JSON list of C-alpha atoms in Angstrom, two decimals:
[
{"chain": "A", "resi": 1, "resn": "ASP", "atom": "CA", "xyz": [3.04, -9.12, -3.78]},
{"chain": "A", "resi": 2, "resn": "GLN", "atom": "CA", "xyz": [1.64, -7.44, -0.49]},
{"chain": "A", "resi": 3, "resn": "GLU", "atom": "CA", "xyz": [1.23, -11.03, 1.24]},
{"chain": "A", "resi": 4, "resn": "LYS", "atom": "CA", "xyz": [4.75, -11.68, 0.58]},
{"chain": "A", "resi": 5, "resn": "GLU", "atom": "CA", "xyz": [6.02, -8.30, 1.74]},
{"chain": "A", "resi": 6, "resn": "ILE", "atom": "CA", "xyz": [4.02, -8.68, 5.08]},
{"chain": "A", "resi": 7, "resn": "ALA", "atom": "CA", "xyz": [5.39, -12.13, 5.67]},
{"chain": "A", "resi": 8, "resn": "GLN", "atom": "CA", "xyz": [8.70, -10.93, 5.08]},
{"chain": "A", "resi": 9, "resn": "MET", "atom": "CA", "xyz": [8.18, -8.14, 7.51]},
{"chain": "A", "resi": 10, "resn": "LYS", "atom": "CA", "xyz": [6.78, -10.39, 10.09]},
{"chain": "A", "resi": 11, "resn": "GLU", "atom": "CA", "xyz": [9.86, -12.64, 9.73]},
{"chain": "A", "resi": 12, "resn": "TRP", "atom": "CA", "xyz": [12.38, -9.61, 10.25]},
{"chain": "A", "resi": 13, "resn": "ARG", "atom": "CA", "xyz": [10.34, -8.42, 13.30]},
{"chain": "A", "resi": 14, "resn": "GLU", "atom": "CA", "xyz": [10.55, -11.81, 14.90]},
{"chain": "A", "resi": 15, "resn": "LYS", "atom": "CA", "xyz": [14.33, -12.08, 13.90]},
{"chain": "A", "resi": 16, "resn": "TRP", "atom": "CA", "xyz": [15.33, -8.58, 14.97]},
{"chain": "A", "resi": 17, "resn": "PHE", "atom": "CA", "xyz": [12.80, -7.48, 17.59]},
{"chain": "A", "resi": 18, "resn": "ALA", "atom": "CA", "xyz": [11.64, -10.83, 19.44]},
{"chain": "A", "resi": 19, "resn": "GLY", "atom": "CA", "xyz": [9.56, -10.23, 22.50]},
{"chain": "A", "resi": 20, "resn": "LYS", "atom": "CA", "xyz": [9.44, -6.42, 22.00]},
{"chain": "A", "resi": 21, "resn": "PRO", "atom": "CA", "xyz": [5.79, -5.10, 22.06]},
{"chain": "A", "resi": 22, "resn": "MET", "atom": "CA", "xyz": [4.19, -4.12, 18.88]},
{"chain": "A", "resi": 23, "resn": "ALA", "atom": "CA", "xyz": [4.83, -0.64, 17.44]},
{"chain": "A", "resi": 24, "resn": "VAL", "atom": "CA", "xyz": [1.64, 0.85, 16.21]},
{"chain": "A", "resi": 25, "resn": "ASN", "atom": "CA", "xyz": [2.02, 4.30, 14.80]},
{"chain": "A", "resi": 26, "resn": "MET", "atom": "CA", "xyz": [-1.10, 5.91, 13.17]},
{"chain": "A", "resi": 27, "resn": "GLU", "atom": "CA", "xyz": [0.71, 9.23, 12.71]},
{"chain": "A", "resi": 28, "resn": "MET", "atom": "CA", "xyz": [3.28, 7.76, 10.38]},
{"chain": "A", "resi": 29, "resn": "PRO", "atom": "CA", "xyz": [3.00, 9.31, 7.07]},
{"chain": "A", "resi": 30, "resn": "GLY", "atom": "CA", "xyz": [0.86, 7.48, 4.46]},
{"chain": "A", "resi": 31, "resn": "MET", "atom": "CA", "xyz": [-0.82, 5.45, 7.41]},
{"chain": "A", "resi": 32, "resn": "MET", "atom": "CA", "xyz": [-4.05, 7.25, 7.56]},
{"chain": "A", "resi": 33, "resn": "ASP", "atom": "CA", "xyz": [-4.46, 7.68, 3.72]},
{"chain": "A", "resi": 34, "resn": "SER", "atom": "CA", "xyz": [-4.04, 3.71, 3.33]},
{"chain": "A", "resi": 35, "resn": "MET", "atom": "CA", "xyz": [-7.00, 3.03, 5.61]},
{"chain": "A", "resi": 36, "resn": "LYS", "atom": "CA", "xyz": [-9.64, 5.40, 3.80]},
{"chain": "A", "resi": 37, "resn": "MET", "atom": "CA", "xyz": [-11.50, 2.59, 2.05]},
{"chain": "A", "resi": 38, "resn": "ASP", "atom": "CA", "xyz": [-15.37, 2.89, 2.16]},
{"chain": "A", "resi": 39, "resn": "MET", "atom": "CA", "xyz": [-16.26, -1.01, 1.94]},
{"chain": "A", "resi": 40, "resn": "ALA", "atom": "CA", "xyz": [-20.17, -0.09, 2.08]},
{"chain": "A", "resi": 41, "resn": "LYS", "atom": "CA", "xyz": [-19.62, 1.94, -1.10]},
{"chain": "A", "resi": 42, "resn": "LEU", "atom": "CA", "xyz": [-17.69, -1.26, -2.48]},
{"chain": "A", "resi": 43, "resn": "SER", "atom": "CA", "xyz": [-20.49, -3.58, -1.14]},
{"chain": "A", "resi": 44, "resn": "ASN", "atom": "CA", "xyz": [-23.38, -1.48, -2.81]},
{"chain": "A", "resi": 45, "resn": "ALA", "atom": "CA", "xyz": [-21.77, -0.93, -6.02]},
{"chain": "A", "resi": 46, "resn": "LYS", "atom": "CA", "xyz": [-21.49, -3.22, -9.14]},
{"chain": "A", "resi": 47, "resn": "ASP", "atom": "CA", "xyz": [-20.19, -3.48, -12.65]},
{"chain": "A", "resi": 48, "resn": "LYS", "atom": "CA", "xyz": [-18.65, -0.05, -13.87]},
{"chain": "A", "resi": 49, "resn": "ASP", "atom": "CA", "xyz": [-19.55, 1.62, -10.56]},
{"chain": "A", "resi": 50, "resn": "PHE", "atom": "CA", "xyz": [-17.51, -1.08, -8.65]},
{"chain": "A", "resi": 51, "resn": "ASP", "atom": "CA", "xyz": [-14.51, -0.88, -10.78]},
{"chain": "A", "resi": 52, "resn": "LEU", "atom": "CA", "xyz": [-14.42, 2.94, -10.63]},
{"chain": "A", "resi": 53, "resn": "ALA", "atom": "CA", "xyz": [-15.03, 2.87, -7.02]},
{"chain": "A", "resi": 54, "resn": "PHE", "atom": "CA", "xyz": [-12.24, 0.30, -6.24]},
{"chain": "A", "resi": 55, "resn": "ILE", "atom": "CA", "xyz": [-9.76, 2.34, -8.14]},
{"chain": "A", "resi": 56, "resn": "GLU", "atom": "CA", "xyz": [-10.85, 5.54, -6.45]},
{"chain": "A", "resi": 57, "resn": "MET", "atom": "CA", "xyz": [-10.16, 3.60, -3.11]},
{"chain": "A", "resi": 58, "resn": "MET", "atom": "CA", "xyz": [-6.99, 1.75, -3.98]},
{"chain": "A", "resi": 59, "resn": "THR", "atom": "CA", "xyz": [-5.30, 4.81, -5.61]},
{"chain": "A", "resi": 60, "resn": "PRO", "atom": "CA", "xyz": [-4.86, 6.73, -1.92]},
{"chain": "A", "resi": 61, "resn": "HIS", "atom": "CA", "xyz": [-4.37, 3.37, -0.37]},
{"chain": "A", "resi": 62, "resn": "HIS", "atom": "CA", "xyz": [-0.88, 2.70, -2.58]},
{"chain": "A", "resi": 63, "resn": "ALA", "atom": "CA", "xyz": [-0.07, 6.27, -2.34]},
{"chain": "A", "resi": 64, "resn": "GLY", "atom": "CA", "xyz": [-0.16, 5.79, 1.47]},
{"chain": "A", "resi": 65, "resn": "ALA", "atom": "CA", "xyz": [2.43, 2.79, 0.88]},
{"chain": "A", "resi": 66, "resn": "ILE", "atom": "CA", "xyz": [4.61, 4.87, -1.22]},
{"chain": "A", "resi": 67, "resn": "ALA", "atom": "CA", "xyz": [4.48, 7.56, 1.69]},
{"chain": "A", "resi": 68, "resn": "MET", "atom": "CA", "xyz": [5.53, 5.00, 4.35]},
{"chain": "A", "resi": 69, "resn": "ALA", "atom": "CA", "xyz": [8.25, 3.38, 1.97]},
{"chain": "A", "resi": 70, "resn": "LYS", "atom": "CA", "xyz": [9.91, 6.80, 1.53]},
{"chain": "A", "resi": 71, "resn": "GLU", "atom": "CA", "xyz": [9.77, 7.28, 5.09]},
{"chain": "A", "resi": 72, "resn": "ALA", "atom": "CA", "xyz": [11.63, 3.99, 5.58]},
{"chain": "A", "resi": 73, "resn": "LEU", "atom": "CA", "xyz": [14.24, 5.08, 3.19]},
{"chain": "A", "resi": 74, "resn": "GLN", "atom": "CA", "xyz": [14.95, 8.02, 4.92]},
{"chain": "A", "resi": 75, "resn": "LYS", "atom": "CA", "xyz": [14.94, 6.80, 8.56]},
{"chain": "A", "resi": 76, "resn": "SER", "atom": "CA", "xyz": [15.68, 2.87, 8.49]},
{"chain": "A", "resi": 77, "resn": "GLU", "atom": "CA", "xyz": [19.34, 1.57, 9.43]},
{"chain": "A", "resi": 78, "resn": "LYS", "atom": "CA", "xyz": [18.46, -1.71, 8.01]},
{"chain": "A", "resi": 79, "resn": "ALA", "atom": "CA", "xyz": [19.46, -2.25, 4.21]},
{"chain": "A", "resi": 80, "resn": "GLU", "atom": "CA", "xyz": [16.84, -5.11, 3.92]},
{"chain": "A", "resi": 81, "resn": "ILE", "atom": "CA", "xyz": [14.10, -2.44, 4.71]},
{"chain": "A", "resi": 82, "resn": "LYS", "atom": "CA", "xyz": [15.59, 0.12, 2.42]},
{"chain": "A", "resi": 83, "resn": "THR", "atom": "CA", "xyz": [15.67, -2.55, -0.28]},
{"chain": "A", "resi": 84, "resn": "LEU", "atom": "CA", "xyz": [12.00, -3.71, 0.30]},
{"chain": "A", "resi": 85, "resn": "ALA", "atom": "CA", "xyz": [10.93, 0.18, 0.51]},
{"chain": "A", "resi": 86, "resn": "GLY", "atom": "CA", "xyz": [12.33, 0.90, -2.92]},
{"chain": "A", "resi": 87, "resn": "GLN", "atom": "CA", "xyz": [10.60, -2.10, -4.47]},
{"chain": "A", "resi": 88, "resn": "ILE", "atom": "CA", "xyz": [7.22, -1.12, -2.62]},
{"chain": "A", "resi": 89, "resn": "ILE", "atom": "CA", "xyz": [7.73, 2.46, -4.30]},
{"chain": "A", "resi": 90, "resn": "LYS", "atom": "CA", "xyz": [8.36, 1.06, -7.88]},
{"chain": "A", "resi": 91, "resn": "ALA", "atom": "CA", "xyz": [5.43, -1.46, -7.57]},
{"chain": "A", "resi": 92, "resn": "GLN", "atom": "CA", "xyz": [3.00, 0.75, -6.08]},
{"chain": "A", "resi": 93, "resn": "GLU", "atom": "CA", "xyz": [3.83, 3.95, -8.51]},
{"chain": "A", "resi": 94, "resn": "ALA", "atom": "CA", "xyz": [3.26, 1.33, -11.34]},
{"chain": "A", "resi": 95, "resn": "GLU", "atom": "CA", "xyz": [0.01, 0.37, -10.10]},
{"chain": "A", "resi": 96, "resn": "ILE", "atom": "CA", "xyz": [-1.18, 3.91, -9.49]},
{"chain": "A", "resi": 97, "resn": "LYS", "atom": "CA", "xyz": [-0.31, 4.67, -13.22]},
{"chain": "A", "resi": 98, "resn": "MET", "atom": "CA", "xyz": [-2.06, 1.64, -14.45]},
{"chain": "A", "resi": 99, "resn": "MET", "atom": "CA", "xyz": [-5.32, 2.47, -12.35]},
{"chain": "A", "resi": 100, "resn": "SER", "atom": "CA", "xyz": [-5.23, 5.98, -13.52]},
{"chain": "A", "resi": 101, "resn": "GLU", "atom": "CA", "xyz": [-5.23, 4.94, -17.13]},
{"chain": "A", "resi": 102, "resn": "TRP", "atom": "CA", "xyz": [-7.90, 2.33, -16.59]},
{"chain": "A", "resi": 103, "resn": "LYS", "atom": "CA", "xyz": [-10.02, 5.13, -14.75]},
{"chain": "A", "resi": 104, "resn": "THR", "atom": "CA", "xyz": [-9.74, 7.46, -17.60]},
{"chain": "A", "resi": 105, "resn": "LYS", "atom": "CA", "xyz": [-10.43, 4.83, -20.09]},
{"chain": "A", "resi": 106, "resn": "TRP", "atom": "CA", "xyz": [-13.65, 3.37, -18.44]},
{"chain": "A", "resi": 107, "resn": "ARG", "atom": "CA", "xyz": [-15.18, 6.87, -17.64]},
{"chain": "A", "resi": 108, "resn": "LYS", "atom": "CA", "xyz": [-15.91, 7.26, -21.34]}
]
C-alpha cells in the first residue's frame, strides 16, 4: 500500500506543483517518529527476537504516519489528500492493532 500511496503523491506533486522545489519538513508531526528505526538491531536479530524488534520499530513508524495524515486532514485544501489521509489512518491503525496482538501473543 505504501508504494502505491507514494506513487500517487508523486503524481499529484508533479501535477499540482511542477517545477517547485521539494518541501522537506522534519518538524511535521510524526516525521521524526517515523524515522526511528534501528537497522543494526534488526540486522543482528533473528527468529523471535527479529520478529519482536521489527514490530517494536514498525509501530512508531505507523504512528508517525497517522500523525502526519491527521495533520493533512486538518490543513490540506485538496480533497484527494484528505481522502488519502483518511485511508492511511484507517490502514495504519489496523496494522498497529494487529502488531500489538502479535507482540502479546509472541512474548508468551
